GROMACS .gro file of N, CA and C in nm:
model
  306
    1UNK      N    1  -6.195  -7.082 -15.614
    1UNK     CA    2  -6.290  -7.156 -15.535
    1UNK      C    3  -6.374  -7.238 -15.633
    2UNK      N    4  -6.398  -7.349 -15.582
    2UNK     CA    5  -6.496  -7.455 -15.688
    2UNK      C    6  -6.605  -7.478 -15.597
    3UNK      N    7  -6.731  -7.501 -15.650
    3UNK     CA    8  -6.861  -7.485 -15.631
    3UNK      C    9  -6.891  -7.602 -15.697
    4UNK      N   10  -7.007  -7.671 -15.625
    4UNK     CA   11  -7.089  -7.720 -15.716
    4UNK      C   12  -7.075  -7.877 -15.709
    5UNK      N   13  -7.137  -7.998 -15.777
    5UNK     CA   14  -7.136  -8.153 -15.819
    5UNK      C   15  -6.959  -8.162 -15.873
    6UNK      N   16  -6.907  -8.233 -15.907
    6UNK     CA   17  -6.806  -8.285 -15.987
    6UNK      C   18  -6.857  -8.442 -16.041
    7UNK      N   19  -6.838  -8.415 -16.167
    7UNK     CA   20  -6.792  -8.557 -16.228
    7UNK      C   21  -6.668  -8.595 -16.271
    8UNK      N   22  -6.633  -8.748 -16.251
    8UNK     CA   23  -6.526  -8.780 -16.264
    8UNK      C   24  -6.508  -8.913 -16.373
    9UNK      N   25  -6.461  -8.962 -16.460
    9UNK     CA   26  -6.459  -9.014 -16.614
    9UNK      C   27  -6.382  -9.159 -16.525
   10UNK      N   28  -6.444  -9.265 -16.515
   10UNK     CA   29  -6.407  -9.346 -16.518
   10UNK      C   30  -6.274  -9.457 -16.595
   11UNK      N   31  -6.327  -9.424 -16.701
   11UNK     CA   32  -6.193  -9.478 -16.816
   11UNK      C   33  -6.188  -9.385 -16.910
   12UNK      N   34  -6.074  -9.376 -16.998
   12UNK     CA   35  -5.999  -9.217 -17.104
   12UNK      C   36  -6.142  -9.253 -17.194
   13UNK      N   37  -6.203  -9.314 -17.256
   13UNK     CA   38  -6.329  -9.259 -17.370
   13UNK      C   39  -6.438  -9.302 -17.266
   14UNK      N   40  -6.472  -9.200 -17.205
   14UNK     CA   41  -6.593  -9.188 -17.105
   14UNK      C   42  -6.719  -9.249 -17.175
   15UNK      N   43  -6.746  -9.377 -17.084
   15UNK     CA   44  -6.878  -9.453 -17.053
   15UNK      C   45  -6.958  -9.454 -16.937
   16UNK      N   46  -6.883  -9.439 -16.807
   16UNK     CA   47  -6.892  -9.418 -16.711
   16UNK      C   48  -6.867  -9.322 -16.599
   17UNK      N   49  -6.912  -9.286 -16.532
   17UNK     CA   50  -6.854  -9.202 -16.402
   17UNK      C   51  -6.900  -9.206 -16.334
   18UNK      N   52  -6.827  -9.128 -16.200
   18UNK     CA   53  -6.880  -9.133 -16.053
   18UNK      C   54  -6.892  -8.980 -16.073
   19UNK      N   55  -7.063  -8.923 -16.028
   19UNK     CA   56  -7.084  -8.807 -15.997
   19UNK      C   57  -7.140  -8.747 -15.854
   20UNK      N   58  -7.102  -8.664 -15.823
   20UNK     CA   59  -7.196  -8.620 -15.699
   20UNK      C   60  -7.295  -8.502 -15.702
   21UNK      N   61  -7.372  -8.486 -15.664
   21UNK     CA   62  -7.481  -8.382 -15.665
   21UNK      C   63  -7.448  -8.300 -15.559
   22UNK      N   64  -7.432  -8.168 -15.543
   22UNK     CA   65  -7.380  -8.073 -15.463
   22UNK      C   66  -7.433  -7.959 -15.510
   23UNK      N   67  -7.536  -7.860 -15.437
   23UNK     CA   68  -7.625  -7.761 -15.472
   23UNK      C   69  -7.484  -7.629 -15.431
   24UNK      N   70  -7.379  -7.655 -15.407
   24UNK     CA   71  -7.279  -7.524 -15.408
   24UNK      C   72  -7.261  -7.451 -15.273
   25UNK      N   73  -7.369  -7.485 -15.217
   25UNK     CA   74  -7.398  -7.388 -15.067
   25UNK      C   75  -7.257  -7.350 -14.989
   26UNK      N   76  -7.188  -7.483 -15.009
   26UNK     CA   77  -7.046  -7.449 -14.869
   26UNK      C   78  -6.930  -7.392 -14.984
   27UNK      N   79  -6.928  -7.397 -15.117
   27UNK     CA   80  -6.872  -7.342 -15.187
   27UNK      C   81  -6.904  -7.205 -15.218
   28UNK      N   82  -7.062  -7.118 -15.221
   28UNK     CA   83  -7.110  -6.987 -15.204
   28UNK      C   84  -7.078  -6.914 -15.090
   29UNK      N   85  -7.115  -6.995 -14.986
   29UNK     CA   86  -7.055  -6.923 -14.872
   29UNK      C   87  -6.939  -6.885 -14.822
   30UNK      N   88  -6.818  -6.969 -14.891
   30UNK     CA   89  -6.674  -6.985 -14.849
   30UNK      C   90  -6.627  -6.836 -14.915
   31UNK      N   91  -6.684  -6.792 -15.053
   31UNK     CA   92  -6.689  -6.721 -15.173
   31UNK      C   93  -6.731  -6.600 -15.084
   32UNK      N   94  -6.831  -6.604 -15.009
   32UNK     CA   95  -6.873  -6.473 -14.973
   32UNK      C   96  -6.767  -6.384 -14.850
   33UNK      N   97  -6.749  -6.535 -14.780
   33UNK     CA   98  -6.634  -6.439 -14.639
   33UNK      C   99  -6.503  -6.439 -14.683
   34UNK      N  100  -6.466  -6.516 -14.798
   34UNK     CA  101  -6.326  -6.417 -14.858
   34UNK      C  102  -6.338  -6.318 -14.930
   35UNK      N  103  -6.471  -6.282 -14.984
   35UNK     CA  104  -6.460  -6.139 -15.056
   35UNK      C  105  -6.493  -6.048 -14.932
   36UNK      N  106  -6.554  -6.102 -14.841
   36UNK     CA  107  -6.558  -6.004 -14.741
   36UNK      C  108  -6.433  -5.974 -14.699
   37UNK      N  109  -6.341  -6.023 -14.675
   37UNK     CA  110  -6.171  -6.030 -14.640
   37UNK      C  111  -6.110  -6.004 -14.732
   38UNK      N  112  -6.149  -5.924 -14.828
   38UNK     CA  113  -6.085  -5.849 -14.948
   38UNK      C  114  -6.010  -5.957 -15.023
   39UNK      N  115  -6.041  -6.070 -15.013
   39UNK     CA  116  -5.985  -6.161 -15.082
   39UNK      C  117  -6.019  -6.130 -15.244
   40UNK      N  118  -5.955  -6.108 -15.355
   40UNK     CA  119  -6.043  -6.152 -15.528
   40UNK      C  120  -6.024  -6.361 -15.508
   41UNK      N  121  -6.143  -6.363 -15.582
   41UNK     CA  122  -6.180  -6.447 -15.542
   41UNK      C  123  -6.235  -6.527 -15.720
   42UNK      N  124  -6.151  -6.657 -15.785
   42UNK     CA  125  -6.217  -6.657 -15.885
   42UNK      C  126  -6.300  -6.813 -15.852
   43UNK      N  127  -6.426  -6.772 -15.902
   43UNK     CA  128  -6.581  -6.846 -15.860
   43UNK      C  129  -6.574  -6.963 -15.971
   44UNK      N  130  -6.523  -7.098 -15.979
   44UNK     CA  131  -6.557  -7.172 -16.062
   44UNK      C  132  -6.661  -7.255 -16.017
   45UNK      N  133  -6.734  -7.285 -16.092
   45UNK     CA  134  -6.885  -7.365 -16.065
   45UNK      C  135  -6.940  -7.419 -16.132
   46UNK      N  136  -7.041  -7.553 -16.124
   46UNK     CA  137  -7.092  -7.618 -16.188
   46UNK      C  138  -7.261  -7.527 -16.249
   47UNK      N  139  -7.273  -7.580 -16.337
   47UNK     CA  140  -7.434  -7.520 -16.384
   47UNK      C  141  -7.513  -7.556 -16.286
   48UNK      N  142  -7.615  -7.462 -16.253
   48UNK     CA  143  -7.694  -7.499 -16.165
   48UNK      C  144  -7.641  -7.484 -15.983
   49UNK      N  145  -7.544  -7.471 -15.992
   49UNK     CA  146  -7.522  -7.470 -15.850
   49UNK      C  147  -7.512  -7.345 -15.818
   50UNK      N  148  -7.519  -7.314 -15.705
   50UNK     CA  149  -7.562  -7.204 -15.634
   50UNK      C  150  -7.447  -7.094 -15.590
   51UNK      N  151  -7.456  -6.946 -15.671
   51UNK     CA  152  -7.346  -6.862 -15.655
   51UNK      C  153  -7.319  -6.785 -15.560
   52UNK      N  154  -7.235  -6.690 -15.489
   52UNK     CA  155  -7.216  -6.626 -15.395
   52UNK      C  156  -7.371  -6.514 -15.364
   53UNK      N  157  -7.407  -6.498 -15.256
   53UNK     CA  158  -7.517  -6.428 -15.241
   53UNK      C  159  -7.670  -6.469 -15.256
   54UNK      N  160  -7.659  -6.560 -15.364
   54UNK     CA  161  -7.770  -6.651 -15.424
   54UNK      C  162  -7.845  -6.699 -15.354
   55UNK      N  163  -7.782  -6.773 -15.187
   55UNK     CA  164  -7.840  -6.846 -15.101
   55UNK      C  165  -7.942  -6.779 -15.037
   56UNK      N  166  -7.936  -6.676 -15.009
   56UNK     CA  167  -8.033  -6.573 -14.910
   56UNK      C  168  -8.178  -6.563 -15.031
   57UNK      N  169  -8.152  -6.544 -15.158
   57UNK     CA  170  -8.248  -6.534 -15.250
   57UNK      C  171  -8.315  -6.655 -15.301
   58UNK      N  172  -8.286  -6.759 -15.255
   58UNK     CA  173  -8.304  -6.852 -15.287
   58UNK      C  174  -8.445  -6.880 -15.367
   59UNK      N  175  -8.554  -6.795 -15.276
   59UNK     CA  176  -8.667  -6.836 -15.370
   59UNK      C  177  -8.738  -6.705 -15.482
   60UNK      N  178  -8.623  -6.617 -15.529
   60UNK     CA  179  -8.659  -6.540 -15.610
   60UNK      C  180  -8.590  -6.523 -15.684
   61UNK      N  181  -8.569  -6.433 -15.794
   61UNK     CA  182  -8.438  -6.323 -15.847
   61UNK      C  183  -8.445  -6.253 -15.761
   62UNK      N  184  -8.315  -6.132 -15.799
   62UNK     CA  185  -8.310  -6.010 -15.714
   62UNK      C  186  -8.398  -5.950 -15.767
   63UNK      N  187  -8.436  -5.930 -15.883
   63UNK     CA  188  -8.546  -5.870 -15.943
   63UNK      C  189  -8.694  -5.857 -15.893
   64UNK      N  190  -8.686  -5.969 -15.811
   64UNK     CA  191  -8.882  -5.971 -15.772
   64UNK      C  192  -8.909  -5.877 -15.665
   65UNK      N  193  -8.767  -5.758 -15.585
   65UNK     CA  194  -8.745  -5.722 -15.486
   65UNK      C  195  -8.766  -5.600 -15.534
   66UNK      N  196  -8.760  -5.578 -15.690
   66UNK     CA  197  -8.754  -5.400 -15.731
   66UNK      C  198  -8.841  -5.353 -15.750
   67UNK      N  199  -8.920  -5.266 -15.762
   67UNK     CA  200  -9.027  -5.230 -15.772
   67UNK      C  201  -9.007  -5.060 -15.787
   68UNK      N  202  -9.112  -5.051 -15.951
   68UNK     CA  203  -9.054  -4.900 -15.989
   68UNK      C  204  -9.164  -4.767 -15.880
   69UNK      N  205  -9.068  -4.670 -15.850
   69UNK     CA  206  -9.091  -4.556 -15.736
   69UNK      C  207  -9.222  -4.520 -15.796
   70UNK      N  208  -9.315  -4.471 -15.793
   70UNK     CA  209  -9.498  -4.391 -15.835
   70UNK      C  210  -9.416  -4.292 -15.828
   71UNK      N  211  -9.317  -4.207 -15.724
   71UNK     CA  212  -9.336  -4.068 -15.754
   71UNK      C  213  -9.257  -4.014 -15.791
   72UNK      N  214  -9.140  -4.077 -15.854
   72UNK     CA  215  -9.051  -4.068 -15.955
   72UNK      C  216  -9.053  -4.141 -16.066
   73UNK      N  217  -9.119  -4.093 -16.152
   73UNK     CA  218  -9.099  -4.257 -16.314
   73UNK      C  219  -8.984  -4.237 -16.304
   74UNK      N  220  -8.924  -4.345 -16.365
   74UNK     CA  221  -8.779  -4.334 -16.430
   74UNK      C  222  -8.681  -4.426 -16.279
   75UNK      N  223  -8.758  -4.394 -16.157
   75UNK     CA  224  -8.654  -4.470 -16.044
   75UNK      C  225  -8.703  -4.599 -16.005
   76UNK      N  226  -8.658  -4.684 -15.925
   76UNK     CA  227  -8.713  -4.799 -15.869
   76UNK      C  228  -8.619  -4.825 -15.722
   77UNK      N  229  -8.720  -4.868 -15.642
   77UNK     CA  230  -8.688  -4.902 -15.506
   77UNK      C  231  -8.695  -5.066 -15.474
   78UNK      N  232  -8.660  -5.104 -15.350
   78UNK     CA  233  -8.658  -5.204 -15.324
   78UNK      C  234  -8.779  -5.261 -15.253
   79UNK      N  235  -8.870  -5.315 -15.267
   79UNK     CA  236  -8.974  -5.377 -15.161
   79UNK      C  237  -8.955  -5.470 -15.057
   80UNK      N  238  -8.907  -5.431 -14.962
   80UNK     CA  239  -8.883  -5.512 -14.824
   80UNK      C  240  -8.951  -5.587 -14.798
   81UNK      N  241  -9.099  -5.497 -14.803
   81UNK     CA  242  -9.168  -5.635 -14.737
   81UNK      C  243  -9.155  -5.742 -14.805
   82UNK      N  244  -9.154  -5.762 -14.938
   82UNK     CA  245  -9.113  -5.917 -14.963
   82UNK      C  246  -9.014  -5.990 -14.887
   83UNK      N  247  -8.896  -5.935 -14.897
   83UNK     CA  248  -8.792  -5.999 -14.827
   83UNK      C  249  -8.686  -5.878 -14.752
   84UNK      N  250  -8.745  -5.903 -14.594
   84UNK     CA  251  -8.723  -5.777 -14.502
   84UNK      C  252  -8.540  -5.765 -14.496
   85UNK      N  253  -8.477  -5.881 -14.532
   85UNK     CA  254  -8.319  -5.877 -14.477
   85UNK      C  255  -8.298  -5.859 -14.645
   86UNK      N  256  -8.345  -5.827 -14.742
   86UNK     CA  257  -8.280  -5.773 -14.851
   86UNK      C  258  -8.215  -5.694 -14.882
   87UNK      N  259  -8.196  -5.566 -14.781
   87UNK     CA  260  -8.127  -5.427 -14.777
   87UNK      C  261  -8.006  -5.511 -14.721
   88UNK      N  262  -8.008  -5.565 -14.639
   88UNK     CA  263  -7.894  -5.607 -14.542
   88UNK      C  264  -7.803  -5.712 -14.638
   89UNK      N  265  -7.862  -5.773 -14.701
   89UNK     CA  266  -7.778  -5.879 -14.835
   89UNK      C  267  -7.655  -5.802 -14.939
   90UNK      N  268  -7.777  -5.680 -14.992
   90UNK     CA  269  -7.743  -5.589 -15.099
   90UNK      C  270  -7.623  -5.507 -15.065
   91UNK      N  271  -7.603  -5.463 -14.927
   91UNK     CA  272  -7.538  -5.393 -14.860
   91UNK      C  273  -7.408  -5.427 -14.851
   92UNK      N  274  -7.430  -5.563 -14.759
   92UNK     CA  275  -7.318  -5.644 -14.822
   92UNK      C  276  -7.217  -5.727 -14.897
   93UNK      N  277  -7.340  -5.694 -14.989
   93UNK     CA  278  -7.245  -5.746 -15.148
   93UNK      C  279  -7.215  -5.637 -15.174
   94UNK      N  280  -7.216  -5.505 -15.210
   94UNK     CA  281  -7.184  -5.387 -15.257
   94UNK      C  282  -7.054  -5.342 -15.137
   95UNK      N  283  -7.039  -5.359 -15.036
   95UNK     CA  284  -6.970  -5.348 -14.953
   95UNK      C  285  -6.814  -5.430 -15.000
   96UNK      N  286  -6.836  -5.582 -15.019
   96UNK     CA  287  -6.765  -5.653 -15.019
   96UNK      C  288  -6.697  -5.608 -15.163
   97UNK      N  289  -6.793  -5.615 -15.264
   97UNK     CA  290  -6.690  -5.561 -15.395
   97UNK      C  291  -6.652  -5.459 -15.398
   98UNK      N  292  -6.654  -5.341 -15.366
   98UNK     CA  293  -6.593  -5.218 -15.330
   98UNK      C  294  -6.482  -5.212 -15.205
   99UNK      N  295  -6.503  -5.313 -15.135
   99UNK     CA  296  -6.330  -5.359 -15.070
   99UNK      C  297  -6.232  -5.419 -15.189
  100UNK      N  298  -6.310  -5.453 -15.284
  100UNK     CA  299  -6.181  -5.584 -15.343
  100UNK      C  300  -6.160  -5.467 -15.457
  101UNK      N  301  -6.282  -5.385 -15.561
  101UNK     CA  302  -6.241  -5.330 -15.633
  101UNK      C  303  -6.122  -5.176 -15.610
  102UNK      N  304  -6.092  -5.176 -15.467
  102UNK     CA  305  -6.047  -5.045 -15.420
  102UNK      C  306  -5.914  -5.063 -15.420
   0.00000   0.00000   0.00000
C-alpha cells in the first residue's frame, strides 16, 4: 500500500516536477481494513504523511493518553478522559495485529 504526496521528475537530471500534497488519510485507512482482514500489509509512505491508526490521534501521540497508576509505581494506565474512544482504537490495533501475527 502507498500513502502519502508523490513526486514525479520531469526530465532524467531533475529540475523540475509535478508534485502532489496528500496527508495519507485514504492510504491509512485502506491499511487499517486490510489488516483488519488479516491481510499483511506492507505500508509504504511518504514523510510526513499519515500512518495506519494515526488518524484517530491526530492531535496527540499515543503517549499523551498514558498516565503512570498512583497505586502501583512501576504501572501506567490510559486516561480516557482525554480521548474517550482511545480504548476502542488500541483495541483494535492490537486485535488486528494479532490476527495477522497468528
Amino acid at each position: 500500500m502507498t500513502s502519502g504526496g508523490t513526486t514525479v521528475p520531469l526530465e532524467e537530471k531533475t529540475v523540475r516536477f509535478i508534485d502532489n500534497f496528500s496527508a495519507g488519510t485514504r492510504g491509512s485507512a485502506s491499511t487499517e481494513y486490510f489488516i483488519c482482514q488479516s491481510y499483511a500489509v506492507l505500508f509504504i509512505h511518504r514523510k510526513q504523511s499519515l500512518k495506519p491508526y494515526q488518524r484517530f490521534l491526530s492531535d496527540a501521540s499515543p503517549f499523551d493518553y498514558i498516565i503512570p497508576n498512583q497505586e502501583n509505581p512501576g504501572e501506567y494506565r490510559i486516561d480516557l478522559q482525554k480521548k474517550p474512544n482511545f480504548e476502542k482504537i488500541f483495541e483494535s490495533y492490537q486485535a488486528a495485529f494479532k490476527g495477522i501475527m497468528a
